[in-house]
CSV table of C-alpha atoms in Angstrom, one decimal:
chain,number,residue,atom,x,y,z
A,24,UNK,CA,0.0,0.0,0.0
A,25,UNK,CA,1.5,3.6,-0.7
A,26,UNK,CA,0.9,7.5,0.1
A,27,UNK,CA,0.8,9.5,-2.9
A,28,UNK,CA,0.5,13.0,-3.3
A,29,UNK,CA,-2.5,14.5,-5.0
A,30,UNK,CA,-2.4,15.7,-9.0
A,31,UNK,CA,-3.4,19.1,-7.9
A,32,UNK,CA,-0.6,19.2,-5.3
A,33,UNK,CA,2.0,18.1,-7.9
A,34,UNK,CA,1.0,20.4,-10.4
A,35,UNK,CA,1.4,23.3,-7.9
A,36,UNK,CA,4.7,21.4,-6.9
A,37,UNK,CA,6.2,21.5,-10.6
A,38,UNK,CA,4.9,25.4,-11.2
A,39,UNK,CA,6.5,26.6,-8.3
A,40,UNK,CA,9.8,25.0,-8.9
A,41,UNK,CA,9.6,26.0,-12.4
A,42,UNK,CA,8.8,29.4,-11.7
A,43,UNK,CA,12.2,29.4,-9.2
A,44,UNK,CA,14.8,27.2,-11.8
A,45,UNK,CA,13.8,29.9,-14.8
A,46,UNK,CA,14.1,33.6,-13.1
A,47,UNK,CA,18.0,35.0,-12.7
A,48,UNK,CA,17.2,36.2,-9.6
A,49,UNK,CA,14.4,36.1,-6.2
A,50,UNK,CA,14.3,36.6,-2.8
A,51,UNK,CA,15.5,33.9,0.3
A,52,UNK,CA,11.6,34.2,1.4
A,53,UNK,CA,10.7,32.8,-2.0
A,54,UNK,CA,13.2,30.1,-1.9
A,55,UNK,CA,12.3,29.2,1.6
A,56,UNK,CA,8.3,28.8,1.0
A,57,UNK,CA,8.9,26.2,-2.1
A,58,UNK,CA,10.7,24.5,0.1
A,59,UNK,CA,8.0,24.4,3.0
A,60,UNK,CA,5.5,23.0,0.4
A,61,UNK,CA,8.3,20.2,-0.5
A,62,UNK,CA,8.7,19.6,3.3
A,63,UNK,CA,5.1,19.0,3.4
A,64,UNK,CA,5.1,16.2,0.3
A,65,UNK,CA,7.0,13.9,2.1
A,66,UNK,CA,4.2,11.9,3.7
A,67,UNK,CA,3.9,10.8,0.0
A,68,UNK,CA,7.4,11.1,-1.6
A,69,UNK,CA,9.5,8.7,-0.7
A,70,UNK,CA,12.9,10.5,-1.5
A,71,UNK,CA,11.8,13.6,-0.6
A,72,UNK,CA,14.7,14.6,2.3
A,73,UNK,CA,16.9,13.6,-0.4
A,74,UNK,CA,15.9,16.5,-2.2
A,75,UNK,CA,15.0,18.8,0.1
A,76,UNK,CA,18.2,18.8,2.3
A,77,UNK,CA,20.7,20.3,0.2
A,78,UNK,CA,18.5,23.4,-0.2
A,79,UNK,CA,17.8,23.6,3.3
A,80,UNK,CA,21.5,23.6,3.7
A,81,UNK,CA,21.7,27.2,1.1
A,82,UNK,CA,18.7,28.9,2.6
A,83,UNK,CA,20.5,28.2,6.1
A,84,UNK,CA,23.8,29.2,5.1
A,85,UNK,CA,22.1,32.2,3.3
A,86,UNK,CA,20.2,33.5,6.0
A,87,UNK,CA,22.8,33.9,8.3
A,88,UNK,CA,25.1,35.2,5.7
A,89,UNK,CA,22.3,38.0,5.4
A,90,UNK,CA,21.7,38.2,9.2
A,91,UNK,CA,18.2,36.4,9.3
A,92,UNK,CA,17.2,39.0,5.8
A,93,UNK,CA,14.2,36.7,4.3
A,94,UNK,CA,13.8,39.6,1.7
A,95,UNK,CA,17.6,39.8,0.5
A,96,UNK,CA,18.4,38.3,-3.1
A,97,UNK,CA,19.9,35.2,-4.2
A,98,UNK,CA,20.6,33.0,-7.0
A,99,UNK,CA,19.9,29.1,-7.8
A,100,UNK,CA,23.5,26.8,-7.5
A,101,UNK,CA,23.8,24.6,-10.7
A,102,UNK,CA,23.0,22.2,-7.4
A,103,UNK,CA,19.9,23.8,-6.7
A,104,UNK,CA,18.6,23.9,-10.1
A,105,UNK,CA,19.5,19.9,-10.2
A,106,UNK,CA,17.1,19.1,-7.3
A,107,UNK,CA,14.6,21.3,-8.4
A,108,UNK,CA,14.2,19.8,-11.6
A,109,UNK,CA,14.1,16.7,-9.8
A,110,UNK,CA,11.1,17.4,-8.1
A,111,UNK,CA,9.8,18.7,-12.2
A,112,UNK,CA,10.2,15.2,-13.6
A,113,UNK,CA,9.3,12.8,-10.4
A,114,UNK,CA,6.5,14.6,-8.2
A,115,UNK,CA,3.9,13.0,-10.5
A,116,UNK,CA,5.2,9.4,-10.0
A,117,UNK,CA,6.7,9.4,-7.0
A,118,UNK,CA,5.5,7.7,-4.1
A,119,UNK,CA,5.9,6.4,-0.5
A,120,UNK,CA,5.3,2.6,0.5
A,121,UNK,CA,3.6,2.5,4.3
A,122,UNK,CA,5.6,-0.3,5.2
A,123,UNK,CA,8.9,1.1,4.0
A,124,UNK,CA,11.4,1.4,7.3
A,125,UNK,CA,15.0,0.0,8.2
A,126,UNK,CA,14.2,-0.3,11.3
A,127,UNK,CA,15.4,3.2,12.3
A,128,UNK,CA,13.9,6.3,13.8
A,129,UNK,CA,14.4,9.2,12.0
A,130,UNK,CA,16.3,10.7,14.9
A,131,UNK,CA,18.9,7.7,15.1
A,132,UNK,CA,19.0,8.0,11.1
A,133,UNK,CA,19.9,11.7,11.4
A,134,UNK,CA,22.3,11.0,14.2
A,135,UNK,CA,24.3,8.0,11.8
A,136,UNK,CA,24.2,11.1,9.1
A,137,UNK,CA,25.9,13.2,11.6
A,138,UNK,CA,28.4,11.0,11.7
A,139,UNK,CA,29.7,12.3,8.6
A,140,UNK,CA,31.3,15.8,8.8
A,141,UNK,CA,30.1,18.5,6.7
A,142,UNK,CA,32.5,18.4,3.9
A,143,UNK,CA,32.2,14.7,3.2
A,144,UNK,CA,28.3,14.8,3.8
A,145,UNK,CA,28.3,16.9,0.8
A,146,UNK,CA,31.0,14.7,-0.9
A,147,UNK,CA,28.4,11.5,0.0
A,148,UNK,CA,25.2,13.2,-0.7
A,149,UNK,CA,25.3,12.5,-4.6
A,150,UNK,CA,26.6,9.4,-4.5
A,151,UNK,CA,23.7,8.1,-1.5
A,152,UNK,CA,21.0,9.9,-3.7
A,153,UNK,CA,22.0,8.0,-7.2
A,154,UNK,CA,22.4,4.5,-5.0
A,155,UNK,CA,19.0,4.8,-3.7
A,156,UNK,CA,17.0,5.7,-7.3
A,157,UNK,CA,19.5,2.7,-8.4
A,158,UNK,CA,18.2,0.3,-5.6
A,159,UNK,CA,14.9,1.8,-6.1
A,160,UNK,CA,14.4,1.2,-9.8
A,161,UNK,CA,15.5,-2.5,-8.6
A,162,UNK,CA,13.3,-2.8,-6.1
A,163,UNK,CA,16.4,-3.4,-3.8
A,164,UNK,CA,16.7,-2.7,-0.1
A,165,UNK,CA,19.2,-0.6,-0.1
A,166,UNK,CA,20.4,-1.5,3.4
A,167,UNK,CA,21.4,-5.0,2.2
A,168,UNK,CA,22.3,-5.2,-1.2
A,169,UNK,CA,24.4,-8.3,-2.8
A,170,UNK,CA,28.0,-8.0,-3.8
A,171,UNK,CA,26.5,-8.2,-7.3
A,172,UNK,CA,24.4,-5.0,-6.3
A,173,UNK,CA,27.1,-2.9,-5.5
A,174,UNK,CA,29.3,-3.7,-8.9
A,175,UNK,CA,26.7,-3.0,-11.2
A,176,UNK,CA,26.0,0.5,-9.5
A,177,UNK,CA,29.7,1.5,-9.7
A,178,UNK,CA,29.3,0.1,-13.6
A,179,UNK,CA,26.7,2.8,-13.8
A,180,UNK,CA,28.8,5.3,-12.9
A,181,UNK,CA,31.6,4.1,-14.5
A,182,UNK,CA,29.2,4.4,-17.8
A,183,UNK,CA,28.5,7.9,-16.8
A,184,UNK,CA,32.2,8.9,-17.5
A,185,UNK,CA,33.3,8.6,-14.1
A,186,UNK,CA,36.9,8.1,-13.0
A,187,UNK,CA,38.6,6.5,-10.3
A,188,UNK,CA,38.2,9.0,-7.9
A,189,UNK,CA,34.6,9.8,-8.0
A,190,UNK,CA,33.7,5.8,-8.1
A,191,UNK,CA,35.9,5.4,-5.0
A,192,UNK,CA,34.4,8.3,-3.2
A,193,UNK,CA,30.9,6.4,-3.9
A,194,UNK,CA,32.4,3.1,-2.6
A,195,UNK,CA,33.4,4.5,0.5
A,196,UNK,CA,29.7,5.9,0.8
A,197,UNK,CA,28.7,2.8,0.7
A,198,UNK,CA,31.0,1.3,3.1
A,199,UNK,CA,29.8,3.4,5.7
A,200,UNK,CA,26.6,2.1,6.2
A,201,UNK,CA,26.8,-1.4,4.5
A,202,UNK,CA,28.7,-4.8,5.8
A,203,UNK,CA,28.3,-8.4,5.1
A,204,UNK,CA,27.5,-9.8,8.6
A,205,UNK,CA,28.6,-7.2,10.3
A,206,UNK,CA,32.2,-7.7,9.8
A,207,UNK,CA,33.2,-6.7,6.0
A,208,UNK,CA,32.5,-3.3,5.1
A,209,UNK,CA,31.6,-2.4,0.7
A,210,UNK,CA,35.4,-1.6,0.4
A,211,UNK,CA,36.3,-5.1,1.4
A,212,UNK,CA,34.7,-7.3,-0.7
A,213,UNK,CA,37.0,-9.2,-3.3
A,214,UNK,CA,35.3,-8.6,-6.5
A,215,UNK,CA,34.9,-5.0,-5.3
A,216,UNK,CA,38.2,-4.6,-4.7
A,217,UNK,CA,39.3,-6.0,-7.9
A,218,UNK,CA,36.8,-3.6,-9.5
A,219,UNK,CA,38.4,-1.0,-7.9
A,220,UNK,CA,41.7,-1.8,-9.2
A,221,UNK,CA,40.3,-2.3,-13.1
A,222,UNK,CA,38.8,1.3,-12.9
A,223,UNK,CA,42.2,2.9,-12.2
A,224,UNK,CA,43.9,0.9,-14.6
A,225,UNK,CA,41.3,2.0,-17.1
A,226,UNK,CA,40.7,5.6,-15.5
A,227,UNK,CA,43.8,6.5,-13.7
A,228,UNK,CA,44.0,9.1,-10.8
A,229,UNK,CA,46.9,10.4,-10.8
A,230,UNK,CA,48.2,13.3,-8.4
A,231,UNK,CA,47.3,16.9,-9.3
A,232,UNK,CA,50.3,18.4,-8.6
A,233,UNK,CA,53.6,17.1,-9.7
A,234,UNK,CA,56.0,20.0,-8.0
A,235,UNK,CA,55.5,22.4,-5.2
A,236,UNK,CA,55.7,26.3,-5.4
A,237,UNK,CA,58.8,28.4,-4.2
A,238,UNK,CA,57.7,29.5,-0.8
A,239,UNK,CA,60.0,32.5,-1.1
A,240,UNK,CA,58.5,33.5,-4.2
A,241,UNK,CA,54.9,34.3,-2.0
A,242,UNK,CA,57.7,35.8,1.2
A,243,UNK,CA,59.2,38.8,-1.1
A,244,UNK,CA,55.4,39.6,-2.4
A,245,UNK,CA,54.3,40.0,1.1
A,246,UNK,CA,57.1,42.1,1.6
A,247,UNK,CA,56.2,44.7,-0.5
A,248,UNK,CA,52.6,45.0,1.3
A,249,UNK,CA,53.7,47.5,3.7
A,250,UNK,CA,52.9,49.2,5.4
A,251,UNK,CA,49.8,47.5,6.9
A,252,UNK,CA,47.6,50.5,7.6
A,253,UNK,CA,48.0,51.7,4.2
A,254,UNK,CA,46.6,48.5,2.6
A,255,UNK,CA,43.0,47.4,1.3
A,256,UNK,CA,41.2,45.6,3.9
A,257,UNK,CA,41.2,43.0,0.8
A,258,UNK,CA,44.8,42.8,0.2
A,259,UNK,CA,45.3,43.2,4.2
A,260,UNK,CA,42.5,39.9,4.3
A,261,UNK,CA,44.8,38.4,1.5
A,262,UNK,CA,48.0,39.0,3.7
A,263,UNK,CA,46.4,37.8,6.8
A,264,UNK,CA,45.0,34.4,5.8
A,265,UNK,CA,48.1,33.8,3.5
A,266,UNK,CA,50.6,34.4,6.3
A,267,UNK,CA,48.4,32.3,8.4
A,268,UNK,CA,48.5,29.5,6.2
A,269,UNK,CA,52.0,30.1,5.7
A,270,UNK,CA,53.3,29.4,9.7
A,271,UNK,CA,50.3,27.3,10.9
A,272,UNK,CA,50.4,24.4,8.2
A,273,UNK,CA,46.8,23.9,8.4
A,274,UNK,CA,44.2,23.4,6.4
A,275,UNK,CA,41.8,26.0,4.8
A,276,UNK,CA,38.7,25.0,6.7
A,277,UNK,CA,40.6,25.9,9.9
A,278,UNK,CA,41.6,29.5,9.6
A,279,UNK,CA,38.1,29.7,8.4
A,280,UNK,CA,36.6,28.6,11.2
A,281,UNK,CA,38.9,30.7,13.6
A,282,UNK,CA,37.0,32.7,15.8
A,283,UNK,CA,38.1,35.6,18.0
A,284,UNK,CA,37.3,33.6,21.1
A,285,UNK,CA,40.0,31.3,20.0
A,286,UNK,CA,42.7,33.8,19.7
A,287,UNK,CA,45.0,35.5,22.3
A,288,UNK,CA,47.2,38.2,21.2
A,289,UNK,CA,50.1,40.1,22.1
A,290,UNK,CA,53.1,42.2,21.9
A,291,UNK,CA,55.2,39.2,21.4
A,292,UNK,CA,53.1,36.3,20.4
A,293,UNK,CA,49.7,35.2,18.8
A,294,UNK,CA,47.9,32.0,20.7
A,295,UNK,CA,45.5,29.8,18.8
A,296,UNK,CA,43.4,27.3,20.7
A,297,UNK,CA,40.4,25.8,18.3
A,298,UNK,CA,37.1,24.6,19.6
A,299,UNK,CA,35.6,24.0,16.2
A,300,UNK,CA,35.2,20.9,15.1
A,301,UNK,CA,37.8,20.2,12.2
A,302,UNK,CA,38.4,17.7,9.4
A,303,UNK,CA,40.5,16.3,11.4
A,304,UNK,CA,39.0,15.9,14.8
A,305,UNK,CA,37.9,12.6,16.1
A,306,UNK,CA,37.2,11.3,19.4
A,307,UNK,CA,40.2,11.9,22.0
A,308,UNK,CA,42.5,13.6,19.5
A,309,UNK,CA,42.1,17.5,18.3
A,310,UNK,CA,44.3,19.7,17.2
A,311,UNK,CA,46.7,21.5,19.7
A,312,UNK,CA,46.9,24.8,20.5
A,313,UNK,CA,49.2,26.5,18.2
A,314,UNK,CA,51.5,29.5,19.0
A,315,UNK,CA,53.1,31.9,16.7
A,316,UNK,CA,55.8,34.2,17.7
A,317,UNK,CA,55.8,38.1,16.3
A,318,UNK,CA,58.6,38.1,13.8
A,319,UNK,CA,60.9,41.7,15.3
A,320,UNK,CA,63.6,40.9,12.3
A,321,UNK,CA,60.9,42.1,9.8
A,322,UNK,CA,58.0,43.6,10.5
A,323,UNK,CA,56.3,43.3,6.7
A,324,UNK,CA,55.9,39.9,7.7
A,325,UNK,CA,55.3,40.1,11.1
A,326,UNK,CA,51.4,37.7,11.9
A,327,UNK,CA,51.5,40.1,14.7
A,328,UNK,CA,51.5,43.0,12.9
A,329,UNK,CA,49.1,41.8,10.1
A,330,UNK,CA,46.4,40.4,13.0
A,331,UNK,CA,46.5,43.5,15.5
A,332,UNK,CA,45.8,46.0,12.3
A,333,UNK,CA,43.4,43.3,11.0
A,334,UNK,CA,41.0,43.5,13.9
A,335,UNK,CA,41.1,47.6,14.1
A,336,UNK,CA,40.5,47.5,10.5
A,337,UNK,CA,37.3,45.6,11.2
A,338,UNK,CA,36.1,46.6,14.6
A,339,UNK,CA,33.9,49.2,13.2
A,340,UNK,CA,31.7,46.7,11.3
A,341,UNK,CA,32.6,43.2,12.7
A,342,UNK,CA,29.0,41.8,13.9
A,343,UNK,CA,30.2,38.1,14.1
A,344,UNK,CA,33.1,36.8,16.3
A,345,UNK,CA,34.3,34.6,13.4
A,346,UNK,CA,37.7,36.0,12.4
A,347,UNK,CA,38.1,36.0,8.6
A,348,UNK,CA,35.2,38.6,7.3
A,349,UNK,CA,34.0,39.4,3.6
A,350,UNK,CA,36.0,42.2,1.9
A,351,UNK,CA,32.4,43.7,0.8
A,352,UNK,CA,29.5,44.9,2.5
A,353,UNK,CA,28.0,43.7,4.8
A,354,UNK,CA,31.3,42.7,6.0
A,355,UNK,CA,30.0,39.1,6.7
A,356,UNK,CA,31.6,35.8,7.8
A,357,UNK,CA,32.9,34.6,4.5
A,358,UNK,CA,31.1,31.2,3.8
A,359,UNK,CA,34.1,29.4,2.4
């Protein structure tokens, strides 16, 4: 027995997303009441959240990048558009079985979800959406596919023009939630192992980079930024996350999430102690505090220096205690 939703519902469904997917431009309060009538399908949509989640994820990110501004403007991600064509072609056949359920609440399925950090959530995402439209074209329970399951959806992507990478990123997906008996993950399994192994011969991924840059070359650039008050705040932003890069070694993602609460600083040293969750965080292990010293020999490349004018530069506007801040008003936390 299943839940559909009505013809008159779908229809609305598919003008509404229409309407969003073929104007330039429209507001976040726009965006966020197509969503609400998707939200409200999914008694009779089976894949709905699938669909749904990823723009929940920009009208969240986008709301706080406009400080809670319904009426500020946007535009639709290539990603967007994707799942909102989705809803276009399927609403009308799409459908939700009563009996369909793992055996999970939806709390302890959003809790194993969670498990996955942000970055590889959105790595996953396309990959878990395709396997479940695979399985459910099958009529497969995508819980407990076969060995023989598995290769043939990797074939499908391998038909797709996929390489090694992006097949490998879809295996591990997989392996995160699937075993045989509760001891062999996807990734272990012979035959998909030796899959594995023929798509790289056939699809190589090889390193991006062969050779790394001259450090030095980036050090005598800086140089020449000086002095600090007389800078852009971009270039100054430019110098500041560079140099930070530069002596911390770290990734990206941290210096973005720095945030003021994090950082001591004084006369002779900057102190960095994260509390975000990182990349690289598990259980028991995080990263440690880090400490750079101000650098008296030269002052153009003093972090010191860069930091202390940094944060006069943007006391006048800063409205978040997030360190790194747009260039452009409204002076926001840049998004990444």
């Amino acid at each position: 027995m299943c839940i559909r939703v009505t013809k008159e519902k779908a229809d609305n469904i598919i003008k509404l997303c229409s309407r969003l997917i073929l104007k330039e431009e429209i507001t976040i309060r726009e965006f966020a009441q197509v969503i609400g009538k998707l939200v409200a399908t999914e008694p009779g949509v089976q894949y709905a959240p699938l669909y749904i989640k990823s723009l929940e994820i920009t009208k969240d990110l986008l709301l706080k990048q406009n400080y809670g501004n319904f009426d500020a403007k946007m535009t639709l991600s290539d990603g967007n558009i994707s799942d909102l064509n989705w809803w276009v072609n399927n609403i009308n056949s799409s459908f939700k079985p009563m009996t369909f359920n793992y055996g999970l609440s939806k709390e302890s399925s959003e809790i194993i979800i969670a498990s996955w950090k942000p970055a590889t959530r959105q790595q996953y995402w396309t990959y878990f959406k395709r396997w479940l439209l695979f399985c459910s074209e099958r009529k497969i329970n995508s819980f407990k596919a076969t060995e023989l399951n598995v290769l043939e959806f990797l074939t499908s992507l391998y038909k797709i023009g996929l390489g090694y990478s992006a097949i490998n990123t879809a295996r591990s997906m997989l392996s995160s939630f699937m075993s045989v008996n509760q001891e062999k993950t996807v990734g272990q399994w012979p035959l998909v192992k030796r899959f594995l192994k023929g798509i790289f011969n056939l699809k190589p991924s090889l390193p991006r980079y062969q050779r790394t840059w001259d450090v030095e070359v980036v050090l005598k650039y800086l140089k020449t930024l000086t002095p600090v008050y007389m800078l852009s705040l971009r270039v100054l932003s430019y110098k500041l996350v560079t140099l930070l890069l530069l002596l911390t070694g770290q990734r990206l993602q941290t210096i973005h999430s720095l945030d003021l609460d994090d950082i001591t600083v004084t006369d002779s040293n900057i102190y960095i102690d994260v509390r975000s969750l990182l990349k690289c965080s598990k259980p028991g292990r995080h990263l440690q505090p880090i400490e750079l010293p101000a650098f008296i020999e030269d002052k153009s490349l003093c972090i010191v220096t860069v930091l202390k004018e940094y944060l006069v530069r943007t006391s006048c506007f800063r409205k978040t205690q997030k360190l790194i801040l747009s260039c452009i008003k409204p002076y926001s936390w840049t998004l990444g």
